[in-house]
Amino acid sequence: MNFFKVFLFLVFISAVTNAQDIVGKWKTIDDTTGKERSIVEIYKKGDKLYGKIARILDESERGNLCEECKGSDHNKPIEGMVILKGLEKDGDEYEDGTILDPENGKVYRCKIWIDEENPNVLNVRGYIAFLYRTQQWLKV
């Protein structure tokens, strides 16, 4: 009986730790230039994860608006904008959410997970059907 209690405790701690590892601030890197772009703050709201652009690192881009965004995000400041929405836990990943690309205003399905080889790397995948692109964000 004690073994079962310890096992359940370890499973619970593992699940909580995984969510806590993802929650926090992550530095985004431009795929093309390799330049550091922004700091995204990932936070938990209910059972889902969300992420907002907490800071744009290039001072000349800090006042940029999301001109290509649709709906309520149209012409809103990119800094402070929620770009990750509604990610739900599934094993070691969070998925079934969306990610907004403020460069073009497009919204993609998304999943995120901590890199198996480096816990300071967050894999962020945006996709449409079987086409996808994965970025690696760095823990701040």
PDB file of C-alpha atoms in Angstrom:
ATOM      1  CA  MET A   1       0.000   0.000   0.000  1.00  0.00           C
ATOM      2  CA  ASN A   2       2.824   2.429   0.828  1.00  0.00           C
ATOM      3  CA  PHE A   3       4.440   1.765  -2.562  1.00  0.00           C
ATOM      4  CA  PHE A   4       1.190   2.749  -4.304  1.00  0.00           C
ATOM      5  CA  LYS A   5       0.974   6.020  -2.335  1.00  0.00           C
ATOM      6  CA  VAL A   6       4.596   6.871  -3.149  1.00  0.00           C
ATOM      7  CA  PHE A   7       3.992   6.050  -6.817  1.00  0.00           C
ATOM      8  CA  LEU A   8       0.925   8.318  -6.993  1.00  0.00           C
ATOM      9  CA  PHE A   9       2.829  11.095  -5.231  1.00  0.00           C
ATOM     10  CA  LEU A  10       5.708  10.853  -7.734  1.00  0.00           C
ATOM     11  CA  VAL A  11       3.324  10.900 -10.702  1.00  0.00           C
ATOM     12  CA  PHE A  12       1.583  13.978  -9.272  1.00  0.00           C
ATOM     13  CA  ILE A  13       4.878  15.792  -8.591  1.00  0.00           C
ATOM     14  CA  SER A  14       6.104  14.965 -12.096  1.00  0.00           C
ATOM     15  CA  ALA A  15       2.970  16.463 -13.686  1.00  0.00           C
ATOM     16  CA  VAL A  16       3.138  19.604 -11.547  1.00  0.00           C
ATOM     17  CA  THR A  17       6.860  20.052 -12.195  1.00  0.00           C
ATOM     18  CA  ASN A  18       6.399  19.791 -15.970  1.00  0.00           C
ATOM     19  CA  ALA A  19       3.817  22.596 -15.992  1.00  0.00           C
ATOM     20  CA  GLN A  20       5.983  24.708 -13.707  1.00  0.00           C
ATOM     21  CA  ASP A  21       8.986  24.164 -15.988  1.00  0.00           C
ATOM     22  CA  ILE A  22       7.078  25.629 -18.940  1.00  0.00           C
ATOM     23  CA  VAL A  23       5.479  28.487 -17.002  1.00  0.00           C
ATOM     24  CA  GLY A  24       7.814  31.469 -16.987  1.00  0.00           C
ATOM     25  CA  LYS A  25       9.755  33.665 -19.395  1.00  0.00           C
ATOM     26  CA  TRP A  26      11.262  32.453 -22.664  1.00  0.00           C
ATOM     27  CA  LYS A  27      13.445  34.253 -25.190  1.00  0.00           C
ATOM     28  CA  THR A  28      12.384  33.896 -28.836  1.00  0.00           C
ATOM     29  CA  ILE A  29      14.956  33.669 -31.617  1.00  0.00           C
ATOM     30  CA  ASP A  30      14.353  34.709 -35.250  1.00  0.00           C
ATOM     31  CA  ASP A  31      14.528  31.624 -37.517  1.00  0.00           C
ATOM     32  CA  THR A  32      16.197  33.485 -40.363  1.00  0.00           C
ATOM     33  CA  THR A  33      18.631  35.864 -38.665  1.00  0.00           C
ATOM     34  CA  GLY A  34      19.285  34.045 -35.384  1.00  0.00           C
ATOM     35  CA  LYS A  35      18.609  37.380 -33.671  1.00  0.00           C
ATOM     36  CA  GLU A  36      16.929  37.497 -30.253  1.00  0.00           C
ATOM     37  CA  ARG A  37      13.446  38.949 -30.808  1.00  0.00           C
ATOM     38  CA  SER A  38      11.332  38.990 -27.675  1.00  0.00           C
ATOM     39  CA  ILE A  39      10.580  37.644 -24.233  1.00  0.00           C
ATOM     40  CA  VAL A  40       7.357  35.628 -24.038  1.00  0.00           C
ATOM     41  CA  GLU A  41       5.817  35.042 -20.630  1.00  0.00           C
ATOM     42  CA  ILE A  42       3.924  31.755 -20.422  1.00  0.00           C
ATOM     43  CA  TYR A  43       1.324  31.529 -17.680  1.00  0.00           C
ATOM     44  CA  LYS A  44      -1.379  29.165 -16.519  1.00  0.00           C
ATOM     45  CA  LYS A  45      -5.041  30.191 -16.566  1.00  0.00           C
ATOM     46  CA  GLY A  46      -7.290  27.422 -15.291  1.00  0.00           C
ATOM     47  CA  ASP A  47      -6.035  24.172 -16.829  1.00  0.00           C
ATOM     48  CA  LYS A  48      -4.613  25.862 -19.939  1.00  0.00           C
ATOM     49  CA  LEU A  49      -1.430  27.713 -20.825  1.00  0.00           C
ATOM     50  CA  TYR A  50      -1.222  31.128 -22.474  1.00  0.00           C
ATOM     51  CA  GLY A  51       1.704  33.276 -23.498  1.00  0.00           C
ATOM     52  CA  LYS A  52       2.118  36.996 -24.068  1.00  0.00           C
ATOM     53  CA  ILE A  53       4.934  39.051 -25.507  1.00  0.00           C
ATOM     54  CA  ALA A  54       6.261  40.617 -22.327  1.00  0.00           C
ATOM     55  CA  ARG A  55       9.059  42.525 -24.048  1.00  0.00           C
ATOM     56  CA  ILE A  56      10.306  43.205 -27.566  1.00  0.00           C
ATOM     57  CA  LEU A  57      14.095  43.258 -27.388  1.00  0.00           C
ATOM     58  CA  ASP A  58      14.777  45.598 -30.330  1.00  0.00           C
ATOM     59  CA  GLU A  59      13.920  49.066 -29.016  1.00  0.00           C
ATOM     60  CA  SER A  60      13.098  50.309 -32.530  1.00  0.00           C
ATOM     61  CA  GLU A  61      10.295  47.695 -32.786  1.00  0.00           C
ATOM     62  CA  ARG A  62       8.716  48.216 -29.354  1.00  0.00           C
ATOM     63  CA  GLY A  63       5.923  50.465 -30.575  1.00  0.00           C
ATOM     64  CA  ASN A  64       4.969  48.240 -33.521  1.00  0.00           C
ATOM     65  CA  LEU A  65       1.300  47.425 -34.009  1.00  0.00           C
ATOM     66  CA  CYS A  66      -0.161  44.196 -35.336  1.00  0.00           C
ATOM     67  CA  GLU A  67      -1.454  45.680 -38.581  1.00  0.00           C
ATOM     68  CA  GLU A  68      -2.115  42.269 -40.167  1.00  0.00           C
ATOM     69  CA  CYS A  69      -4.004  40.858 -37.172  1.00  0.00           C
ATOM     70  CA  LYS A  70      -7.718  40.205 -37.398  1.00  0.00           C
ATOM     71  CA  GLY A  71     -10.452  41.014 -34.909  1.00  0.00           C
ATOM     72  CA  SER A  72      -9.695  42.590 -31.553  1.00  0.00           C
ATOM     73  CA  ASP A  73      -5.901  42.306 -32.060  1.00  0.00           C
ATOM     74  CA  HIS A  74      -5.947  44.485 -35.207  1.00  0.00           C
ATOM     75  CA  ASN A  75      -3.677  47.536 -34.783  1.00  0.00           C
ATOM     76  CA  LYS A  76      -2.952  46.645 -31.146  1.00  0.00           C
ATOM     77  CA  PRO A  77       0.613  46.894 -29.763  1.00  0.00           C
ATOM     78  CA  ILE A  78       2.560  43.674 -30.302  1.00  0.00           C
ATOM     79  CA  GLU A  79       4.334  44.124 -26.967  1.00  0.00           C
ATOM     80  CA  GLY A  80       1.860  42.838 -24.381  1.00  0.00           C
ATOM     81  CA  MET A  81      -0.154  40.822 -26.926  1.00  0.00           C
ATOM     82  CA  VAL A  82      -1.256  37.274 -26.052  1.00  0.00           C
ATOM     83  CA  ILE A  83       0.146  35.060 -28.820  1.00  0.00           C
ATOM     84  CA  LEU A  84      -0.236  31.578 -27.267  1.00  0.00           C
ATOM     85  CA  LYS A  85      -3.778  30.584 -26.367  1.00  0.00           C
ATOM     86  CA  GLY A  86      -5.577  27.609 -24.876  1.00  0.00           C
ATOM     87  CA  LEU A  87      -2.798  25.007 -24.732  1.00  0.00           C
ATOM     88  CA  GLU A  88      -3.948  21.852 -22.908  1.00  0.00           C
ATOM     89  CA  LYS A  89      -1.725  19.296 -21.204  1.00  0.00           C
ATOM     90  CA  ASP A  90      -1.302  15.950 -22.960  1.00  0.00           C
ATOM     91  CA  GLY A  91       1.472  13.873 -21.419  1.00  0.00           C
ATOM     92  CA  ASP A  92       4.700  15.874 -21.562  1.00  0.00           C
ATOM     93  CA  GLU A  93       3.300  18.328 -24.125  1.00  0.00           C
ATOM     94  CA  TYR A  94       0.766  21.112 -24.230  1.00  0.00           C
ATOM     95  CA  GLU A  95      -1.295  21.092 -27.413  1.00  0.00           C
ATOM     96  CA  ASP A  96      -4.640  21.907 -29.029  1.00  0.00           C
ATOM     97  CA  GLY A  97      -3.947  25.617 -28.653  1.00  0.00           C
ATOM     98  CA  THR A  98      -3.057  28.362 -31.095  1.00  0.00           C
ATOM     99  CA  ILE A  99      -0.126  30.655 -31.782  1.00  0.00           C
ATOM    100  CA  LEU A 100      -0.350  34.050 -33.459  1.00  0.00           C
ATOM    101  CA  ASP A 101       2.456  35.247 -35.723  1.00  0.00           C
ATOM    102  CA  PRO A 102       2.316  39.039 -35.254  1.00  0.00           C
ATOM    103  CA  GLU A 103       4.465  39.537 -38.380  1.00  0.00           C
ATOM    104  CA  ASN A 104       1.665  38.365 -40.681  1.00  0.00           C
ATOM    105  CA  GLY A 105      -1.374  38.171 -38.386  1.00  0.00           C
ATOM    106  CA  LYS A 106      -1.876  34.458 -39.074  1.00  0.00           C
ATOM    107  CA  VAL A 107      -3.013  32.044 -36.379  1.00  0.00           C
ATOM    108  CA  TYR A 108      -1.736  28.471 -36.385  1.00  0.00           C
ATOM    109  CA  ARG A 109      -2.502  25.380 -34.325  1.00  0.00           C
ATOM    110  CA  CYS A 110       0.229  24.923 -31.759  1.00  0.00           C
ATOM    111  CA  LYS A 111       1.901  22.574 -29.344  1.00  0.00           C
ATOM    112  CA  ILE A 112       4.836  23.125 -26.993  1.00  0.00           C
ATOM    113  CA  TRP A 113       7.132  20.883 -24.993  1.00  0.00           C
ATOM    114  CA  ILE A 114      10.375  21.002 -23.041  1.00  0.00           C
ATOM    115  CA  ASP A 115      13.300  19.643 -25.052  1.00  0.00           C
ATOM    116  CA  GLU A 116      14.309  16.166 -23.859  1.00  0.00           C
ATOM    117  CA  GLU A 117      18.032  16.936 -24.086  1.00  0.00           C
ATOM    118  CA  ASN A 118      17.988  20.456 -22.625  1.00  0.00           C
ATOM    119  CA  PRO A 119      15.374  21.557 -20.048  1.00  0.00           C
ATOM    120  CA  ASN A 120      16.228  25.209 -20.804  1.00  0.00           C
ATOM    121  CA  VAL A 121      14.833  24.865 -24.336  1.00  0.00           C
ATOM    122  CA  LEU A 122      11.134  25.027 -25.178  1.00  0.00           C
ATOM    123  CA  ASN A 123      10.066  23.586 -28.531  1.00  0.00           C
ATOM    124  CA  VAL A 124       7.213  25.609 -30.023  1.00  0.00           C
ATOM    125  CA  ARG A 125       5.505  24.121 -33.072  1.00  0.00           C
ATOM    126  CA  GLY A 126       2.977  25.950 -35.218  1.00  0.00           C
ATOM    127  CA  TYR A 127       1.229  23.924 -37.888  1.00  0.00           C
ATOM    128  CA  ILE A 128      -1.490  23.619 -40.490  1.00  0.00           C
ATOM    129  CA  ALA A 129      -2.446  20.011 -41.276  1.00  0.00           C
ATOM    130  CA  PHE A 130       0.866  18.168 -41.804  1.00  0.00           C
ATOM    131  CA  LEU A 131       2.932  21.305 -42.532  1.00  0.00           C
ATOM    132  CA  TYR A 132       4.719  22.714 -39.509  1.00  0.00           C
ATOM    133  CA  ARG A 133       7.575  24.855 -38.261  1.00  0.00           C
ATOM    134  CA  THR A 134       9.265  24.373 -34.902  1.00  0.00           C
ATOM    135  CA  GLN A 135      11.139  27.108 -33.063  1.00  0.00           C
ATOM    136  CA  GLN A 136      13.273  26.705 -29.981  1.00  0.00           C
ATOM    137  CA  TRP A 137      12.830  29.299 -27.252  1.00  0.00           C
ATOM    138  CA  LEU A 138      15.375  29.711 -24.466  1.00  0.00           C
ATOM    139  CA  LYS A 139      14.565  29.895 -20.740  1.00  0.00           C
ATOM    140  CA  VAL A 140      15.240  33.357 -19.306  1.00  0.00           C
TER     141      VAL A 140
END
